[in-house]
Structure formats: C-alpha cells, structure tokens
XYZ file of C-alpha atoms in Angstrom:
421
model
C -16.626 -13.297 24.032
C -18.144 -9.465 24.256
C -18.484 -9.519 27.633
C -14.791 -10.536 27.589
C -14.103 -7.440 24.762
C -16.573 -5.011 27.504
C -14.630 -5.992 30.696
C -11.076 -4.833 29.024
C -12.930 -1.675 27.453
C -14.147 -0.787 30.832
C -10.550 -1.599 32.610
C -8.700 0.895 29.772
C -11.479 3.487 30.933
C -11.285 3.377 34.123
C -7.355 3.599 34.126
C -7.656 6.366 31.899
C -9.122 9.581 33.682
C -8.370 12.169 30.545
C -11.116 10.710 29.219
C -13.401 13.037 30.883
C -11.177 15.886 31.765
C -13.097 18.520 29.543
C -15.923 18.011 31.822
C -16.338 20.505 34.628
C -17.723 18.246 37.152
C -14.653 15.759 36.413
C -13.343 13.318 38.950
C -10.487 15.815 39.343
C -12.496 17.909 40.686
C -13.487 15.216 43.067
C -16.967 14.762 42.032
C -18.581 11.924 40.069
C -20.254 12.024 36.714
C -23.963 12.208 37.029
C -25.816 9.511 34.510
C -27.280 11.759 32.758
C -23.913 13.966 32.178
C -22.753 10.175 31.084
C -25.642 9.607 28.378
C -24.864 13.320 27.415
C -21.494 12.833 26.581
C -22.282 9.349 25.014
C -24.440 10.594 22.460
C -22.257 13.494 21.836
C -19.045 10.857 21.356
C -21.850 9.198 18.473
C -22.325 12.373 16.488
C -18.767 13.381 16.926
C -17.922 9.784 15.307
C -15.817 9.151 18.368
C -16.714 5.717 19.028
C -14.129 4.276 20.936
C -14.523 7.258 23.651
C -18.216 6.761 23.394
C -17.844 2.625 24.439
C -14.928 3.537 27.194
C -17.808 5.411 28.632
C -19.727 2.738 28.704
C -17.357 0.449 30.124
C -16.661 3.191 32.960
C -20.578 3.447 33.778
C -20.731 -0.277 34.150
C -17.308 -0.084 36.568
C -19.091 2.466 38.672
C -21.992 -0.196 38.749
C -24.901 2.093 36.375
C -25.919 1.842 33.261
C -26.562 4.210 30.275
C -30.823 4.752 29.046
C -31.882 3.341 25.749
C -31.165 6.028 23.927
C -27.768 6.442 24.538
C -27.523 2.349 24.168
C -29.400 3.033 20.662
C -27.069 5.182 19.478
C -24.231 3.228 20.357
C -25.354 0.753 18.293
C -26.329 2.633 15.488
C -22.760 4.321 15.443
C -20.904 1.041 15.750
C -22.888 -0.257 13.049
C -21.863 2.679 11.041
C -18.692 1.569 10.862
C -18.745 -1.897 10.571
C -18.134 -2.910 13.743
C -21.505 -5.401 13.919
C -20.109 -8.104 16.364
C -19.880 -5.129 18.741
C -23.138 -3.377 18.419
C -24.772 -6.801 18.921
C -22.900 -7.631 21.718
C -23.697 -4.252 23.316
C -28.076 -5.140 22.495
C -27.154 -8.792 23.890
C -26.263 -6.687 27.332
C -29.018 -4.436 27.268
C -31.470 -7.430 27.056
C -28.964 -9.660 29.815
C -29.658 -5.695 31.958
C -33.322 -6.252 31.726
C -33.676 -3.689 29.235
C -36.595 -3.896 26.866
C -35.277 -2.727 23.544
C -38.289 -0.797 21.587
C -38.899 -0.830 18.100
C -36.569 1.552 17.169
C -33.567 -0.558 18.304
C -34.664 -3.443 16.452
C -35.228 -1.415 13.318
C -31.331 -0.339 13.928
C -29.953 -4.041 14.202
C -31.950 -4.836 11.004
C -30.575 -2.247 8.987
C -26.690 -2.942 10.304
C -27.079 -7.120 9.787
C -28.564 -5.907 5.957
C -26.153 -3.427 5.285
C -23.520 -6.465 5.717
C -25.588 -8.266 3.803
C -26.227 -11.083 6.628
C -29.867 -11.534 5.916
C -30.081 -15.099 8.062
C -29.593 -13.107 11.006
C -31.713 -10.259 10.202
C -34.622 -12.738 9.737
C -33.611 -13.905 12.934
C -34.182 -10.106 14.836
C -37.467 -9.859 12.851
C -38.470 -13.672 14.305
C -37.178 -12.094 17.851
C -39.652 -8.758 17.507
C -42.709 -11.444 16.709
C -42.355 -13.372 18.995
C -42.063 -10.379 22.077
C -44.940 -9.066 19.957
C -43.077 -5.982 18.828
C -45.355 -4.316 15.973
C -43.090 -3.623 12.765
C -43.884 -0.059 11.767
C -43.077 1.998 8.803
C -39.641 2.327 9.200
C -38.966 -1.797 9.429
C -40.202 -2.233 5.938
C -38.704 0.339 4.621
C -35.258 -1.292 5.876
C -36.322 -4.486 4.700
C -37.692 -2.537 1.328
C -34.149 -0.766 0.399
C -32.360 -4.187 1.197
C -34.610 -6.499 -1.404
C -33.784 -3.721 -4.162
C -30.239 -3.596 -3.572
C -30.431 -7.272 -4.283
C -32.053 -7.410 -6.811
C -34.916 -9.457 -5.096
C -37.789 -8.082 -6.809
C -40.346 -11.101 -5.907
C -39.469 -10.453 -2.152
C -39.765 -6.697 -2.582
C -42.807 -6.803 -3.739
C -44.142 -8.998 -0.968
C -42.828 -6.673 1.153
C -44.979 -3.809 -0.384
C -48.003 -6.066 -0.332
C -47.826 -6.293 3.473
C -47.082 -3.260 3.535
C -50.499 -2.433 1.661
C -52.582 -4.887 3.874
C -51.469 -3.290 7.362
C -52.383 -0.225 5.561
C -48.645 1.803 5.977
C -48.427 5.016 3.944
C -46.430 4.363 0.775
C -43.725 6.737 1.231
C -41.477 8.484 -1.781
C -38.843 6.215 -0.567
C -40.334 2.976 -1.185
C -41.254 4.635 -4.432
C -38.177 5.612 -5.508
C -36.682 2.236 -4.655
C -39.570 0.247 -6.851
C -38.447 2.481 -9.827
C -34.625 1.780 -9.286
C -35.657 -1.995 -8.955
C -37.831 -2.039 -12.110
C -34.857 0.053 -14.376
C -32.210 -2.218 -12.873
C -34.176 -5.409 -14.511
C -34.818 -3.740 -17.771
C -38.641 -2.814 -16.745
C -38.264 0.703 -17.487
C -41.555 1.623 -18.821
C -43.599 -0.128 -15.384
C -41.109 2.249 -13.393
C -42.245 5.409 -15.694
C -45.836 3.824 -15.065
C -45.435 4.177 -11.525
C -44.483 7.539 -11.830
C -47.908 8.050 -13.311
C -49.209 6.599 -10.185
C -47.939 8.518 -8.090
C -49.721 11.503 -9.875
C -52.730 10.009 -9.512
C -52.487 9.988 -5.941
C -51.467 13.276 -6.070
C -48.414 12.994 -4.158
C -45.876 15.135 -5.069
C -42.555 14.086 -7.186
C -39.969 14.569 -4.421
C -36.292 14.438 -4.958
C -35.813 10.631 -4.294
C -38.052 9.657 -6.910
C -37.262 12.708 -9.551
C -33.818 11.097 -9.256
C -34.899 7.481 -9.719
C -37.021 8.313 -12.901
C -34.100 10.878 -14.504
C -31.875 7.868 -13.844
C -33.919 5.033 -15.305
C -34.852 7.282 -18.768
C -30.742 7.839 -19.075
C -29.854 4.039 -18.659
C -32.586 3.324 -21.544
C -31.005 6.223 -23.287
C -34.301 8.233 -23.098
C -32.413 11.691 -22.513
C -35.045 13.754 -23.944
C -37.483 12.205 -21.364
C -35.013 12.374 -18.431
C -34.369 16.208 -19.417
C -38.340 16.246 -19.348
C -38.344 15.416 -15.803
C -35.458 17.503 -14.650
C -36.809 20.641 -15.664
C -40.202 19.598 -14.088
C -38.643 18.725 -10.415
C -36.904 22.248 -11.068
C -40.164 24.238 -11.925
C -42.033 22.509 -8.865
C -39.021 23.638 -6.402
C -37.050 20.650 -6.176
C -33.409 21.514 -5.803
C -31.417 19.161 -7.758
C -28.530 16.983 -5.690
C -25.068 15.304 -6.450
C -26.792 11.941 -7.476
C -28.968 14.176 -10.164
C -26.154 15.415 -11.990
C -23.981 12.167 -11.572
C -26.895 10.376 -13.861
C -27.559 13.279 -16.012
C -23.677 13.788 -16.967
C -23.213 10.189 -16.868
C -25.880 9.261 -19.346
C -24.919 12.149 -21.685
C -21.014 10.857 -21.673
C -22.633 7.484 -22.331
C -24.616 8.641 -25.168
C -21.715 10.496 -26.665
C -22.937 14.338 -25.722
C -19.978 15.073 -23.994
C -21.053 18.781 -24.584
C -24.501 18.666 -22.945
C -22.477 16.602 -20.177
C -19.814 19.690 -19.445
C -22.558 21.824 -19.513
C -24.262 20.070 -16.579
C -21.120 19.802 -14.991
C -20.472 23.842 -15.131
C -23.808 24.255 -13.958
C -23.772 22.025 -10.913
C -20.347 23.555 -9.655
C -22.549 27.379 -10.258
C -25.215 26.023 -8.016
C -22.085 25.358 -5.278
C -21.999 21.542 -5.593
C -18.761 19.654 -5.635
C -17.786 17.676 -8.072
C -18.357 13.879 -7.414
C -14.708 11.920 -7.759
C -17.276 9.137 -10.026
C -18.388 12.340 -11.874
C -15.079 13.569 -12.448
C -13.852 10.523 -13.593
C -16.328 10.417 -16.236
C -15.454 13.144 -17.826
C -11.649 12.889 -17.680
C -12.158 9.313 -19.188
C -14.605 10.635 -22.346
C -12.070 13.978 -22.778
C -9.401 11.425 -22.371
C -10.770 9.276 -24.896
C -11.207 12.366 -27.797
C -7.403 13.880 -26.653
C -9.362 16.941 -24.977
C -5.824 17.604 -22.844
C -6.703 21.501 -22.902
C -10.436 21.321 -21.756
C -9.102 18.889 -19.185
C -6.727 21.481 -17.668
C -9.160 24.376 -18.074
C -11.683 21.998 -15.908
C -9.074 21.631 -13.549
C -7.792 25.209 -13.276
C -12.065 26.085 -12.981
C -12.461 23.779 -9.826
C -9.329 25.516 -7.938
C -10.715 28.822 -8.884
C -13.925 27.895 -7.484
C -11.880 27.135 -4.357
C -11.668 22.993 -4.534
C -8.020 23.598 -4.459
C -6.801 20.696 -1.576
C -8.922 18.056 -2.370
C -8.758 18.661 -6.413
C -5.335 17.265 -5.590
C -6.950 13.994 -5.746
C -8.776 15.411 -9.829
C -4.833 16.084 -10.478
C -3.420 12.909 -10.237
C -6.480 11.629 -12.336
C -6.031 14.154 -14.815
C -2.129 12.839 -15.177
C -3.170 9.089 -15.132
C -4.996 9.793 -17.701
C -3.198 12.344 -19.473
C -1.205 12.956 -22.368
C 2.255 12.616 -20.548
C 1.494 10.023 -17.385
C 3.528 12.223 -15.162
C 2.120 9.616 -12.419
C 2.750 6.334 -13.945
C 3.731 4.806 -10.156
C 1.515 4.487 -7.493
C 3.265 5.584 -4.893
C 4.393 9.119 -6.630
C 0.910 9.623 -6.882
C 0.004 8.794 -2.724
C 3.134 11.189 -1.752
C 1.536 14.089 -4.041
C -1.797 13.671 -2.621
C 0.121 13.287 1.295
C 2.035 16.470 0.052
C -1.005 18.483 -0.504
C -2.535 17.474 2.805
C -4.979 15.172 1.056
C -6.536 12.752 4.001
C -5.934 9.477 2.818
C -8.971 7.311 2.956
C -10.455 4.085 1.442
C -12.103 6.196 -0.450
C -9.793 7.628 -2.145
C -7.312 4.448 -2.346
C -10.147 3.052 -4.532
C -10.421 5.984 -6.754
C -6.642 5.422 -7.498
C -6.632 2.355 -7.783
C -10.113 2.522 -10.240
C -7.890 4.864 -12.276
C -5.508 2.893 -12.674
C -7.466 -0.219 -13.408
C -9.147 1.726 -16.207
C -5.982 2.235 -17.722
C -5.036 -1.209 -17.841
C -2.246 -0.743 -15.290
C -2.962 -4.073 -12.872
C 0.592 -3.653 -11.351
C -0.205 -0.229 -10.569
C -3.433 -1.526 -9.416
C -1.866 -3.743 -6.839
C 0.699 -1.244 -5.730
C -2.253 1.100 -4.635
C -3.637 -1.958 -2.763
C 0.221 -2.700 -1.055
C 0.438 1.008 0.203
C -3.197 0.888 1.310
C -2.409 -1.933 3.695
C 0.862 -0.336 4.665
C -1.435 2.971 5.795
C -3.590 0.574 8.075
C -6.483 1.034 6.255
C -8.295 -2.610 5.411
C -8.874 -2.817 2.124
C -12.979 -2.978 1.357
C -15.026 -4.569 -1.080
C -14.889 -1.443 -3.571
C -10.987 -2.427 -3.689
C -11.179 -5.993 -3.845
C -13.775 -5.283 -7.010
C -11.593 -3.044 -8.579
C -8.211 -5.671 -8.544
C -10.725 -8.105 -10.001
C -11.774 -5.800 -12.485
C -7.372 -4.774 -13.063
C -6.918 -8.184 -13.889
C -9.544 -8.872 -16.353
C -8.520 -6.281 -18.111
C -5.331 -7.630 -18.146
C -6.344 -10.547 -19.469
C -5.106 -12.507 -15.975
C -8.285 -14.618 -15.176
C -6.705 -16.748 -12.730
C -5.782 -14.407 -10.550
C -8.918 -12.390 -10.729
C -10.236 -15.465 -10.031
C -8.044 -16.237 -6.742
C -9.360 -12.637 -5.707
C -12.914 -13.374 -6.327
C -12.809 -16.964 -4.143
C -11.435 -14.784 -1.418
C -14.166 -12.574 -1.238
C -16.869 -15.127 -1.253
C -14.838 -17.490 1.725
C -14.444 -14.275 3.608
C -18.227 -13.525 3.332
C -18.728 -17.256 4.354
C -17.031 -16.879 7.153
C -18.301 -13.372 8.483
C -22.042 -15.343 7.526
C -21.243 -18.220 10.043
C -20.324 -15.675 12.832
C-alpha cells in the first residue's frame, strides 16, 4: 500500500519541475541534481517543516533511479513522525530495508519514539524485538525513549525495570531519567521518595539541572508544599539555572490552587520581565481565579500589560478569554470569537481551537463547545485528542453523560482501529 502512496508521490514530482526551481543547478538549466544537492535540500525541507516537498524529493530521486543516504532517510522519518503521519515514516524504513539499507541505531531509536508517542506500544516492542534479533545494541538514548513513555503511562513497575537494566549495562543515569522518576513518583502520590531522590542525586554530586529543578518545584506544589517548592526555586536560581515556561506554569498554578492569587501575579509579572510569554494554560489560570473573585479591572490591566510588552497579535487569542470569562460575555458565540481572532491575523491552529473550546467548556457552555468543534472541522483542521477531551469534559459539566459517553466510545474504537493497523 506505501509503495502504492511512493509511486504517485514520485509521479506528482516528477511532473512538477518548480519544485526545484530555487536551485541554481536546476533542470532548467539543463543539468541534473547531484545526490548530495538532493540529501541537502531534503534535510533542509525537514527543518523547514516542509514535508510534503521533502517526500516529492524522494519520490523524484527514486524516478531518476538513486536513492537518498541514511541521514536524509532518518530525518524523513523523524519529521513525518512529527506530525503524525506514522504509516508513512514506516513505510519509508520498510523501503530503506527492501534498498538494502542497514538502518543504525539511531533510526530505530526514531521509530520507537514515533510508535510511543501514538501510544502503539505492540509495535514498538515489535522494533525493539527487530534491533535484537540483527543484534543492534540499545544505547542510552533507547531507554530513555522507552523511560519517558512508561511515565507518561503511568507504568511505574515497567519504568523501573527499565532503570534496572539500565543500571546492569551500566548507562549513565541522566537528569532526564531523573526528572521523569520524580514526575512518576508525584503523579502516584509518592512525593516524599521523589524529594528522596533529589537527595540522591546530591549525593552523587550531580548537579540539579533544569529538568529535574522543574520536576521537584512541581511535585512540592501538587502536595501543596509551596514553601518547599519556593525553597528549590531560589536554589536552581542561585546555582545559575534560568527558570523556563514549565517553571512558572507550576509555580503560578500551585499558588492559584492554594488560593495566593497574589504570590501567583507576582510570578506572572516577573516571568513576562525576564521576556517569557505568557503560556495560553497560564493565562487561563489566572483569568479563571480573577474571574472567580470579580477582579474585571486587574484582568484588563493584565491585558493592557501584555500588549505593552508587545504580545499585541497573538494576545488576541488572551482577549477573547478575558470576554468569555468576563463580566459582560461580549463573545458568548463561537464563531464571533474565530472571526475576531481571523480579524487580528491570529493563525488558526488546533491549538488554539482547543483553548476556545476549553474556555468555553469551563464555563459550562457545551453548545458553544461544539460550535468551536463544527468550525474547526469546517477550517480542515482534524480535530485531536485535546478536543475530543475537552467535549467530554463540556458535557459532564453539563450534566449530559450519554453523550460524553458516545464521545468517549469513539475515541477508544478509533484508537482500536489505528492499534490494528
């Protein structure tokens, strides 16, 4: 079926000669493409996100009877994983194996992490089976993959055995796999074994990095522990750790949690001096606490602060939050609020479908929920499992089970499905 998907690639690309027009040595200029001016421009179309220029390439190297070097083939396969497109990027390492190929480690460590990512753990097994038995040596960054995937699930038994091998082949415990233990222990109400390993890592006298300052700072705040979190934060600032987007997002979001909406502006003046922008999540936050006291004026003078700080275009998308949630719902229908953010230039974006439609939800507003969802689908943009949470979360609020429900048995046949294939 890909080679079926490569051969009509490779007949668009050949038909379509712009495709390499800004190149000097162009076929207009009656001379061929060299293959390493191909893998060039391959790996360039990667960065650049331009995938489907990068796999018309492709398809025109195989016309012309060549083939691109692992690398480039690596990074095809990283980018279409990137963006969901797995069926593709496996299809593509199916070819470079069918080409003789012999994919390194590297490769294999890519494929892992794009099978995880969609949470399709049979088949990852199945590439790790595939590396053992053409005696491809897992190194550090394999079980690091496999590390980050067990603690997203939750799996801490597995994660742990994980670690253990990792231990016995004698890898390097990195801040990463550190940072992910911590997160695994505070997500299953082990807080105090992920402060002990903090303490461990002391002893070893490895450094705190950023990773795991952020861990610890967020596992003190979720066991409301603010005075130890604080504790920490000052001490990743005194040892020269600059602190990141997902440091203030726990820090302000713990402090809104424990009622300190105060200390929580304060951190969120203080990130936007140190030339951060404000996290949509982040903002959120706030306008739902300042929301929740009536704070209408320290909502607009946050507002007017993040344009004068020069956010202006995409605090379009803070604006319409600010009216969902304020006093006078000047955007009480989802589509006013999509044709403000279009009028301001805002790109529209999953992303930002599912902050509406989060906003809404909040609110209690399921039919505004949906509407988000409708004009979503009418933009061509798939609607992702963010969105499908959110309209499960609209209608619980709304007290409609059933149809929360129907929503939730669609996700899980869906996930059946992509499973089987």
């Amino acid at each position: 079926m890909r080679n079926k998907v490569v051969k009509e690639v490779s007949l668009r690309a050949v038909a379509n000669k712009r495709l390499i027009t800004e190149c000097p040595n162009g076929p207009e200029n009656g001379k061929e493409l060299s293959g390493e001016l191909y893998n060039q421009i391959i790996c360039a179309c990667c960065r650049a996100g331009d995938i489907d220029r990068a796999m018309a390439l492709l398809s025109q190297m195989e016309a012309l009877g060549f083939h691109p070097n692992l690398i480039s083939y690596t990074r095809l396969i990283e980018a279409l994983g990137n963006i969901g497109r797995t069926s593709e990027a496996e299809a593509v390492f199916q070819e470079i194996v069918c080409y003789g190929f012999k994919p390194r480690v590297k490769m294999y460590n890519v494929l892992l992490r794009i099978f995880l990512k969609k949470g399709l753990l049979g088949v990852a097994v199945k590439v790790l089976d595939k590396m053992d038995n053409l005696g491809i040596e897992r190194n550090q960054e394999t079980y690091e993959v496999l590390v980050a995937y067990y603690v997203n699930a939750g799996r801490l038994e597995d994660t742990w055995a994980i670690i253990n091998e990792m231990k016995r082949r004698r890898f390097q415990l990195s801040s990463f796999v550190y940072s992910k233990v911590i997160s695994l222990y505070r997500d299953n109400g082990m807080w105090k074994k992920a402060v002990g390993i903090m303490e461990e890592i002391r002893e070893m006298g490895m450094s705190l990095d950023k990773q795991i300052c952020n861990s610890i700072i967020d596992t003190f705040g979720k066991y409301g522990e603010l005075d130890e979190a604080l504790e920490v934060f000052e001490k990743m600032q005194q040892e020269g750790v600059r602190p990141d987007i997902t440091t203030w997002n726990s820090l302000i979001r713990w402090h809104c949690k424990a009622g300190d909406l105060p200390k929580a502006l304060e951190f969120f003046t203080e990130m936007q001096e140190q030339g951060l922008y404000p996290d949509p999540k982040v903002f959120l936050r706030i306008i739902s606490c300042l929301g929740e006291q009536g704070k209408w004026d320290v909502m607009k003078k946050i507002f007017e602060t993040m344009k004068y700080r020069g956010h202006k275009k995409s605090g379009a998308i803070y604006a319409v939050l600010v009216d969902i949630y304020g006093q006078y719902g000047r955007f009480q229908e989802a589509e006013q609020c999509i044709s403000a953010l279009k009028s301001e230039g805002v790109q529209l974006s999953a992303s930002v479908f599912c902050i509406l439609a989060n906003a809404y939800a909040q609110q209690g507003l399921c039919e505004q929920t949906l509407k988000v969802l409708e004009v979503m689908e009418a933009e061509g943009i798939e609607p992702n499992m963010i969105m499908l949470n959110v309209l499960i979360n609209a209608f619980g609020v709304a007290g409609r089970h059933m149809e929360a429900l129907s929503i939730y048995d669609y996700m899980r046949e869906s996930y059946a499905y992509e499973g089987m294939h």
